[in-house]
PDB file of C-alpha atoms and ligand atoms in Angstrom:
ATOM      1  CA  MET A  15      17.735  29.288  13.828  1.00  0.00           C
ATOM      2  CA  LYS A  16      14.750  28.056  12.463  1.00  0.00           C
ATOM      3  CA  LYS A  17      14.771  25.771   9.470  1.00  0.00           C
ATOM      4  CA  ASP A  18      13.263  26.852   6.211  1.00  0.00           C
ATOM      5  CA  PHE A  19      11.526  23.609   4.815  1.00  0.00           C
ATOM      6  CA  LYS A  20      11.461  25.019   1.337  1.00  0.00           C
ATOM      7  CA  LYS A  21      15.275  24.948   1.312  1.00  0.00           C
ATOM      8  CA  LEU A  22      15.057  21.254   1.923  1.00  0.00           C
ATOM      9  CA  ARG A  23      16.342  19.508  -1.120  1.00  0.00           C
ATOM     10  CA  HIS A  24      19.053  16.995  -1.839  1.00  0.00           C
ATOM     11  CA  GLU A  25      20.557  15.797  -5.195  1.00  0.00           C
ATOM     12  CA  TYR A  26      19.188  12.297  -6.315  1.00  0.00           C
ATOM     13  CA  ILE A  27      22.328  10.359  -7.280  1.00  0.00           C
ATOM     14  CA  GLU A  28      21.901   6.750  -6.159  1.00  0.00           C
ATOM     15  CA  GLY A  29      20.776   5.495  -9.508  1.00  0.00           C
ATOM     16  CA  THR A  30      19.655   5.292 -13.065  1.00  0.00           C
ATOM     17  CA  LEU A  31      16.820   3.582 -14.908  1.00  0.00           C
ATOM     18  CA  ASN A  32      17.689   2.357 -18.312  1.00  0.00           C
ATOM     19  CA  GLU A  33      15.124   0.797 -20.184  1.00  0.00           C
ATOM     20  CA  SER A  34      17.295  -2.136 -20.903  1.00  0.00           C
ATOM     21  CA  ASP A  35      17.578  -2.892 -17.162  1.00  0.00           C
ATOM     22  CA  MET A  36      13.840  -2.910 -16.880  1.00  0.00           C
ATOM     23  CA  HIS A  37      12.113  -6.269 -16.805  1.00  0.00           C
ATOM     24  CA  SER A  38       9.161  -6.383 -19.459  1.00  0.00           C
ATOM     25  CA  ASN A  39       6.905  -7.623 -16.665  1.00  0.00           C
ATOM     26  CA  PRO A  40       6.277  -4.830 -14.158  1.00  0.00           C
ATOM     27  CA  PHE A  41       5.439  -7.292 -11.218  1.00  0.00           C
ATOM     28  CA  ILE A  42       8.905  -8.809 -11.787  1.00  0.00           C
ATOM     29  CA  GLN A  43      10.499  -5.304 -11.840  1.00  0.00           C
ATOM     30  CA  PHE A  44       8.531  -4.503  -8.595  1.00  0.00           C
ATOM     31  CA  GLN A  45       9.733  -7.576  -7.083  1.00  0.00           C
ATOM     32  CA  THR A  46      13.293  -6.654  -7.742  1.00  0.00           C
ATOM     33  CA  TRP A  47      12.966  -3.171  -6.269  1.00  0.00           C
ATOM     34  CA  PHE A  48      10.838  -4.259  -3.350  1.00  0.00           C
ATOM     35  CA  LYS A  49      13.350  -7.093  -2.425  1.00  0.00           C
ATOM     36  CA  GLN A  50      16.123  -4.470  -2.577  1.00  0.00           C
ATOM     37  CA  ALA A  51      14.338  -2.145  -0.113  1.00  0.00           C
ATOM     38  CA  VAL A  52      13.551  -5.206   2.142  1.00  0.00           C
ATOM     39  CA  ASN A  53      16.997  -6.594   2.020  1.00  0.00           C
ATOM     40  CA  LEU A  54      18.497  -3.276   3.102  1.00  0.00           C
ATOM     41  CA  GLU A  55      16.028  -3.368   6.099  1.00  0.00           C
ATOM     42  CA  LEU A  56      14.596   0.022   5.151  1.00  0.00           C
ATOM     43  CA  PRO A  57      12.180   0.974   7.929  1.00  0.00           C
ATOM     44  CA  ASP A  58       8.573   0.073   6.812  1.00  0.00           C
ATOM     45  CA  ALA A  59       9.657  -0.949   3.452  1.00  0.00           C
ATOM     46  CA  ASN A  60       6.140  -2.613   2.930  1.00  0.00           C
ATOM     47  CA  ALA A  61       4.345   0.782   3.750  1.00  0.00           C
ATOM     48  CA  MET A  62       2.697   2.267   0.951  1.00  0.00           C
ATOM     49  CA  THR A  63       0.020   5.062   0.508  1.00  0.00           C
ATOM     50  CA  LEU A  64      -3.335   3.889  -0.635  1.00  0.00           C
ATOM     51  CA  ALA A  65      -5.469   6.557  -2.182  1.00  0.00           C
ATOM     52  CA  THR A  66      -9.419   5.749  -2.764  1.00  0.00           C
ATOM     53  CA  VAL A  67     -12.233   7.931  -4.183  1.00  0.00           C
ATOM     54  CA  SER A  68     -15.767   8.054  -2.517  1.00  0.00           C
ATOM     55  CA  SER A  69     -18.980   7.609  -4.683  1.00  0.00           C
ATOM     56  CA  ASP A  70     -19.255  11.357  -4.568  1.00  0.00           C
ATOM     57  CA  ASN A  71     -15.779  11.882  -5.874  1.00  0.00           C
ATOM     58  CA  ARG A  72     -13.885  12.829  -2.677  1.00  0.00           C
ATOM     59  CA  ALA A  73     -10.334  11.383  -2.627  1.00  0.00           C
ATOM     60  CA  SER A  74      -8.503  10.459   0.475  1.00  0.00           C
ATOM     61  CA  ALA A  75      -5.278   8.655   1.097  1.00  0.00           C
ATOM     62  CA  ARG A  76      -3.674   6.701   3.897  1.00  0.00           C
ATOM     63  CA  ILE A  77      -0.455   4.624   4.659  1.00  0.00           C
ATOM     64  CA  LEU A  78      -1.188   0.698   4.770  1.00  0.00           C
ATOM     65  CA  LEU A  79       1.177  -2.243   4.950  1.00  0.00           C
ATOM     66  CA  LEU A  80       1.668  -4.447   1.880  1.00  0.00           C
ATOM     67  CA  LYS A  81       1.172  -8.122   3.139  1.00  0.00           C
ATOM     68  CA  GLU A  82       1.230 -10.198   0.082  1.00  0.00           C
ATOM     69  CA  TYR A  83       1.863  -9.503  -3.667  1.00  0.00           C
ATOM     70  CA  ASN A  84       1.828 -11.699  -6.867  1.00  0.00           C
ATOM     71  CA  GLU A  85       0.708 -11.836 -10.482  1.00  0.00           C
ATOM     72  CA  LYS A  86      -2.903 -11.325  -9.189  1.00  0.00           C
ATOM     73  CA  GLY A  87      -2.422  -7.908  -7.483  1.00  0.00           C
ATOM     74  CA  PHE A  88      -1.113  -6.230  -4.254  1.00  0.00           C
ATOM     75  CA  CYS A  89      -2.866  -7.277  -0.913  1.00  0.00           C
ATOM     76  CA  PHE A  90      -3.516  -5.204   2.081  1.00  0.00           C
ATOM     77  CA  PHE A  91      -5.800  -5.954   5.266  1.00  0.00           C
ATOM     78  CA  THR A  92      -8.337  -3.659   6.996  1.00  0.00           C
ATOM     79  CA  ASN A  93     -11.756  -3.086   8.073  1.00  0.00           C
ATOM     80  CA  TYR A  94     -14.367  -3.341   5.390  1.00  0.00           C
ATOM     81  CA  ASN A  95     -16.513  -0.616   7.012  1.00  0.00           C
ATOM     82  CA  SER A  96     -13.788   1.905   7.350  1.00  0.00           C
ATOM     83  CA  ARG A  97     -13.648   5.127   5.327  1.00  0.00           C
ATOM     84  CA  LYS A  98     -11.590   3.319   2.704  1.00  0.00           C
ATOM     85  CA  GLY A  99     -13.899   0.415   2.634  1.00  0.00           C
ATOM     86  CA  ILE A 100     -16.864   2.284   2.131  1.00  0.00           C
ATOM     87  CA  ASP A 101     -14.872   4.060  -0.734  1.00  0.00           C
ATOM     88  CA  ILE A 102     -13.901   0.790  -2.446  1.00  0.00           C
ATOM     89  CA  LYS A 103     -17.527  -0.534  -2.330  1.00  0.00           C
ATOM     90  CA  GLY A 104     -18.731   2.500  -4.010  1.00  0.00           C
ATOM     91  CA  ASN A 105     -15.942   2.902  -6.278  1.00  0.00           C
ATOM     92  CA  PRO A 106     -13.246   0.159  -6.933  1.00  0.00           C
ATOM     93  CA  SER A 107     -10.534   2.470  -8.365  1.00  0.00           C
ATOM     94  CA  GLY A 108      -7.497   2.981  -6.143  1.00  0.00           C
ATOM     95  CA  ALA A 109      -3.842   3.809  -6.345  1.00  0.00           C
ATOM     96  CA  LEU A 110      -0.956   2.877  -4.285  1.00  0.00           C
ATOM     97  CA  VAL A 111       2.358   4.639  -3.895  1.00  0.00           C
ATOM     98  CA  PHE A 112       5.642   3.341  -2.397  1.00  0.00           C
ATOM     99  CA  PHE A 113       8.319   5.665  -1.536  1.00  0.00           C
ATOM    100  CA  TRP A 114      11.954   4.370  -0.582  1.00  0.00           C
ATOM    101  CA  PRO A 115      13.873   7.509   0.009  1.00  0.00           C
ATOM    102  CA  GLU A 116      17.162   5.845   0.901  1.00  0.00           C
ATOM    103  CA  LEU A 117      17.135   4.316  -2.714  1.00  0.00           C
ATOM    104  CA  GLU A 118      15.409   7.522  -4.195  1.00  0.00           C
ATOM    105  CA  ARG A 119      12.818   5.333  -5.728  1.00  0.00           C
ATOM    106  CA  GLN A 120       9.177   5.961  -6.011  1.00  0.00           C
ATOM    107  CA  VAL A 121       6.569   3.128  -7.504  1.00  0.00           C
ATOM    108  CA  ARG A 122       3.084   4.123  -8.291  1.00  0.00           C
ATOM    109  CA  ILE A 123       0.516   1.327  -9.015  1.00  0.00           C
ATOM    110  CA  GLU A 124      -3.102   1.895 -10.165  1.00  0.00           C
ATOM    111  CA  GLY A 125      -6.014  -0.326 -10.724  1.00  0.00           C
ATOM    112  CA  LYS A 126      -9.170  -1.811  -9.376  1.00  0.00           C
ATOM    113  CA  ILE A 127      -9.593  -3.255  -5.834  1.00  0.00           C
ATOM    114  CA  GLU A 128     -11.347  -6.300  -5.158  1.00  0.00           C
ATOM    115  CA  LYS A 129     -12.115  -8.233  -1.672  1.00  0.00           C
ATOM    116  CA  LEU A 130      -9.715 -10.972  -1.257  1.00  0.00           C
ATOM    117  CA  GLU A 131     -11.032 -14.531  -0.900  1.00  0.00           C
ATOM    118  CA  ALA A 132     -12.514 -15.356   2.573  1.00  0.00           C
ATOM    119  CA  HIS A 133      -9.988 -18.338   3.305  1.00  0.00           C
ATOM    120  CA  LEU A 134      -6.967 -16.097   2.531  1.00  0.00           C
ATOM    121  CA  SER A 135      -8.214 -13.511   4.983  1.00  0.00           C
ATOM    122  CA  ASP A 136      -8.719 -15.979   7.638  1.00  0.00           C
ATOM    123  CA  GLU A 137      -5.284 -17.214   7.008  1.00  0.00           C
ATOM    124  CA  TYR A 138      -3.633 -14.000   7.647  1.00  0.00           C
ATOM    125  CA  PHE A 139      -6.120 -13.017  10.503  1.00  0.00           C
ATOM    126  CA  PHE A 140      -4.548 -16.002  12.269  1.00  0.00           C
ATOM    127  CA  GLU A 141      -1.193 -15.324  11.623  1.00  0.00           C
ATOM    128  CA  ARG A 142      -1.498 -11.953  13.649  1.00  0.00           C
ATOM    129  CA  PRO A 143      -0.604 -11.776  17.002  1.00  0.00           C
ATOM    130  CA  ILE A 144      -3.786 -12.310  19.525  1.00  0.00           C
ATOM    131  CA  GLY A 145      -3.553  -8.315  20.499  1.00  0.00           C
ATOM    132  CA  SER A 146      -3.843  -7.339  16.824  1.00  0.00           C
ATOM    133  CA  ARG A 147      -6.693  -9.723  16.186  1.00  0.00           C
ATOM    134  CA  THR A 148      -8.620  -8.439  19.407  1.00  0.00           C
ATOM    135  CA  ALA A 149      -8.051  -4.932  18.256  1.00  0.00           C
ATOM    136  CA  ALA A 150      -9.494  -5.872  14.773  1.00  0.00           C
ATOM    137  CA  SER A 151     -12.447  -7.436  16.322  1.00  0.00           C
ATOM    138  CA  ILE A 152     -13.460  -4.697  18.479  1.00  0.00           C
ATOM    139  CA  SER A 153     -12.376  -1.270  16.607  1.00  0.00           C
ATOM    140  CA  PRO A 154     -15.014   0.487  14.494  1.00  0.00           C
ATOM    141  CA  GLN A 155     -12.524   1.742  12.521  1.00  0.00           C
ATOM    142  CA  SER A 156     -12.893   5.432  11.071  1.00  0.00           C
ATOM    143  CA  ASN A 157     -15.873   5.974  13.217  1.00  0.00           C
ATOM    144  CA  GLU A 158     -16.036   8.337  15.904  1.00  0.00           C
ATOM    145  CA  ILE A 159     -15.527   7.332  19.415  1.00  0.00           C
ATOM    146  CA  GLU A 160     -15.960   9.059  22.632  1.00  0.00           C
ATOM    147  CA  SER A 161     -12.685   8.356  24.229  1.00  0.00           C
ATOM    148  CA  ARG A 162      -9.738   6.260  24.391  1.00  0.00           C
ATOM    149  CA  GLU A 163     -11.103   4.819  27.642  1.00  0.00           C
ATOM    150  CA  VAL A 164     -14.041   3.431  25.867  1.00  0.00           C
ATOM    151  CA  LEU A 165     -11.765   1.680  23.426  1.00  0.00           C
ATOM    152  CA  THR A 166     -10.002  -0.071  26.398  1.00  0.00           C
ATOM    153  CA  GLN A 167     -13.208  -1.170  27.821  1.00  0.00           C
ATOM    154  CA  MET A 168     -14.189  -2.596  24.390  1.00  0.00           C
ATOM    155  CA  VAL A 169     -11.247  -4.619  24.651  1.00  0.00           C
ATOM    156  CA  GLU A 170     -11.667  -5.786  28.154  1.00  0.00           C
ATOM    157  CA  LYS A 171     -15.282  -6.819  27.381  1.00  0.00           C
ATOM    158  CA  PHE A 172     -14.384  -8.791  24.372  1.00  0.00           C
ATOM    159  CA  VAL A 173     -11.496 -10.545  26.024  1.00  0.00           C
ATOM    160  CA  ALA A 174     -13.716 -11.390  29.073  1.00  0.00           C
ATOM    161  CA  GLU A 175     -16.270 -12.806  26.396  1.00  0.00           C
ATOM    162  CA  ASN A 176     -14.265 -14.498  23.833  1.00  0.00           C
ATOM    163  CA  GLY A 177     -10.768 -14.994  25.465  1.00  0.00           C
ATOM    164  CA  THR A 178      -8.358 -16.084  22.665  1.00  0.00           C
ATOM    165  CA  GLN A 179     -10.617 -18.262  20.578  1.00  0.00           C
ATOM    166  CA  PHE A 180     -12.633 -16.420  18.125  1.00  0.00           C
ATOM    167  CA  SER A 181     -12.973 -16.121  14.469  1.00  0.00           C
ATOM    168  CA  ARG A 182     -12.395 -13.380  11.931  1.00  0.00           C
ATOM    169  CA  PRO A 183     -15.087 -11.048  12.200  1.00  0.00           C
ATOM    170  CA  ASP A 184     -16.873 -10.357   8.852  1.00  0.00           C
ATOM    171  CA  PHE A 185     -16.094  -6.972   8.698  1.00  0.00           C
ATOM    172  CA  TRP A 186     -12.208  -7.381   8.546  1.00  0.00           C
ATOM    173  CA  GLY A 187     -10.097  -8.806   5.905  1.00  0.00           C
ATOM    174  CA  GLY A 188      -8.158  -8.210   2.894  1.00  0.00           C
ATOM    175  CA  TYR A 189      -8.387  -6.305  -0.386  1.00  0.00           C
ATOM    176  CA  ARG A 190      -6.246  -7.008  -3.670  1.00  0.00           C
ATOM    177  CA  LEU A 191      -5.482  -4.089  -5.962  1.00  0.00           C
ATOM    178  CA  ILE A 192      -5.401  -5.504  -9.575  1.00  0.00           C
ATOM    179  CA  PRO A 193      -2.923  -3.105 -11.596  1.00  0.00           C
ATOM    180  CA  ASP A 194      -3.314  -1.810 -14.953  1.00  0.00           C
ATOM    181  CA  LEU A 195      -0.641   0.746 -14.525  1.00  0.00           C
ATOM    182  CA  PHE A 196       2.936   0.985 -12.832  1.00  0.00           C
ATOM    183  CA  GLU A 197       5.244   3.786 -12.786  1.00  0.00           C
ATOM    184  CA  PHE A 198       8.806   3.296 -11.552  1.00  0.00           C
ATOM    185  CA  TRP A 199      10.658   6.593 -10.519  1.00  0.00           C
ATOM    186  CA  GLN A 200      14.202   6.899 -10.081  1.00  0.00           C
ATOM    187  CA  GLY A 201      15.539  10.199  -8.776  1.00  0.00           C
ATOM    188  CA  ARG A 202      18.361  11.743 -10.812  1.00  0.00           C
ATOM    189  CA  GLU A 203      20.628  14.875 -10.675  1.00  0.00           C
ATOM    190  CA  ASN A 204      19.065  18.201 -11.326  1.00  0.00           C
ATOM    191  CA  ARG A 205      15.787  16.720 -11.090  1.00  0.00           C
ATOM    192  CA  LEU A 206      16.074  15.083 -14.558  1.00  0.00           C
ATOM    193  CA  ASN A 207      14.479  12.074 -12.777  1.00  0.00           C
ATOM    194  CA  ASP A 208      13.994   8.768 -14.789  1.00  0.00           C
ATOM    195  CA  ARG A 209      10.237   7.600 -15.180  1.00  0.00           C
ATOM    196  CA  ILE A 210       9.120   4.324 -16.695  1.00  0.00           C
ATOM    197  CA  GLU A 211       5.319   3.500 -16.908  1.00  0.00           C
ATOM    198  CA  TYR A 212       3.801   0.214 -17.797  1.00  0.00           C
ATOM    199  CA  ASN A 213       0.206  -0.054 -19.089  1.00  0.00           C
ATOM    200  CA  PHE A 214      -1.795  -3.089 -19.386  1.00  0.00           C
ATOM    201  CA  LYS A 215      -3.791  -2.968 -22.614  1.00  0.00           C
ATOM    202  CA  ASN A 216      -5.267  -5.858 -24.897  1.00  0.00           C
ATOM    203  CA  LYS A 217      -3.835  -8.230 -22.181  1.00  0.00           C
ATOM    204  CA  ILE A 218      -0.069  -7.232 -22.662  1.00  0.00           C
ATOM    205  CA  TRP A 219       1.941  -4.779 -20.860  1.00  0.00           C
ATOM    206  CA  THR A 220       3.807  -2.006 -22.659  1.00  0.00           C
ATOM    207  CA  SER A 221       6.319   0.344 -21.132  1.00  0.00           C
ATOM    208  CA  ARG A 222       7.172   3.957 -22.231  1.00  0.00           C
ATOM    209  CA  ARG A 223       9.373   6.705 -20.759  1.00  0.00           C
ATOM    210  CA  LEU A 224       7.898   9.712 -19.167  1.00  0.00           C
ATOM    211  CA  ALA A 225       9.245  13.349 -18.960  1.00  0.00           C
ATOM    212  CA  PRO A 226      10.365  13.895 -15.210  1.00  0.00           C
TER     213      PRO A 226
HETATM  214  C1  FMN B 303       3.087   2.622   8.999  1.00  0.00           C
HETATM  215  C2  FMN B 303       1.402   2.430   8.925  1.00  0.00           C
HETATM  216  C3  FMN B 303       0.919   1.113   8.600  1.00  0.00           C
HETATM  217  C4  FMN B 303      -0.475   0.954   8.554  1.00  0.00           C
HETATM  218  N1  FMN B 303      -1.181  -0.207   8.356  1.00  0.00           N
HETATM  219  C5  FMN B 303      -2.296  -0.197   8.242  1.00  0.00           C
HETATM  220  C6  FMN B 303      -3.031  -1.615   7.742  1.00  0.00           C
HETATM  221  O1  FMN B 303      -2.345  -2.383   7.203  1.00  0.00           O
HETATM  222  N2  FMN B 303      -4.280  -1.526   7.573  1.00  0.00           N
HETATM  223  C7  FMN B 303      -5.168  -0.577   8.174  1.00  0.00           C
HETATM  224  O2  FMN B 303      -6.258  -0.717   8.193  1.00  0.00           O
HETATM  225  N3  FMN B 303      -4.570   0.547   8.733  1.00  0.00           N
HETATM  226  C8  FMN B 303      -3.241   0.735   8.694  1.00  0.00           C
HETATM  227  N4  FMN B 303      -2.773   2.024   8.999  1.00  0.00           N
HETATM  228  C9  FMN B 303      -3.520   2.871   9.658  1.00  0.00           C
HETATM  229  C10 FMN B 303      -4.237   3.855   8.354  1.00  0.00           C
HETATM  230  O3  FMN B 303      -3.216   4.668   7.808  1.00  0.00           O
HETATM  231  C11 FMN B 303      -5.574   4.507   8.619  1.00  0.00           C
HETATM  232  O4  FMN B 303      -5.356   5.235   9.868  1.00  0.00           O
HETATM  233  C12 FMN B 303      -6.461   3.549   8.753  1.00  0.00           C
HETATM  234  O5  FMN B 303      -6.748   2.504   7.950  1.00  0.00           O
HETATM  235  C13 FMN B 303      -7.957   4.297   8.754  1.00  0.00           C
HETATM  236  O6  FMN B 303      -8.085   4.589   7.449  1.00  0.00           O
HETATM  237  P1  FMN B 303      -9.470   5.146   6.690  1.00  0.00           P
HETATM  238  O7  FMN B 303     -10.258   5.847   7.950  1.00  0.00           O
HETATM  239  O8  FMN B 303      -9.123   6.044   5.596  1.00  0.00           O
HETATM  240  O9  FMN B 303     -10.248   3.965   6.213  1.00  0.00           O
HETATM  241  C14 FMN B 303      -1.296   2.216   9.134  1.00  0.00           C
HETATM  242  C15 FMN B 303      -0.720   3.410   9.424  1.00  0.00           C
HETATM  243  C16 FMN B 303       0.791   3.575   9.282  1.00  0.00           C
HETATM  244  C17 FMN B 303       1.314   5.030   9.608  1.00  0.00           C
END
């Protein structure tokens, strides 16, 4: 029998969010949740949705991997000429969403996106396996390509010309999303979910509870 997806629902019972348990610094709160997700070895615990908006106001979203975070922001790596790269150039506003279903948790983060310093992009580029470095160097991400075969030919040509010794291409590197809003969401029974939002205003973070 066919499953009716509209009937897919489960009760959220894993946890609760009390203001008293939340750190006043949302970066530290994020770290606590993120570490729990990583330590539980949840698949792709560092996968996050990035939403961007083009200069003509069209929104788009895609999954990326979080590669670094600290009190400056949340870092990811990509092609600067990709669709998201062009969006960010024209409009630096961005939003991230993490979803850890096993923990019944979601984190939303919003802010402005800036390019990462070149030396940090270099550092990460050279940590990547050679195959990924090659792929980043040849792929005109988000542009139309004729066929899969053309892509493989581009790899072969690049390898023949450059071997394994090449620098990071200018069009590939990191971005940092600098948050001014976080929301921590914990699923609760009967959809009476807990939501705590943090806002950065006048150089301080304040938090409040939102209705589910
Ligand atoms: C689990 C997962 C991880 C991904 N990680 C990245 C990443 O770190 N960087 C990246 O450029 N694309 C990554 N992608 C591919 C993007 O979702 C997307 O297809 C690509 O960046 C092109 O997006 P754009 O055309 O909107 O710029 C990932 C996809 C998945 C499903």
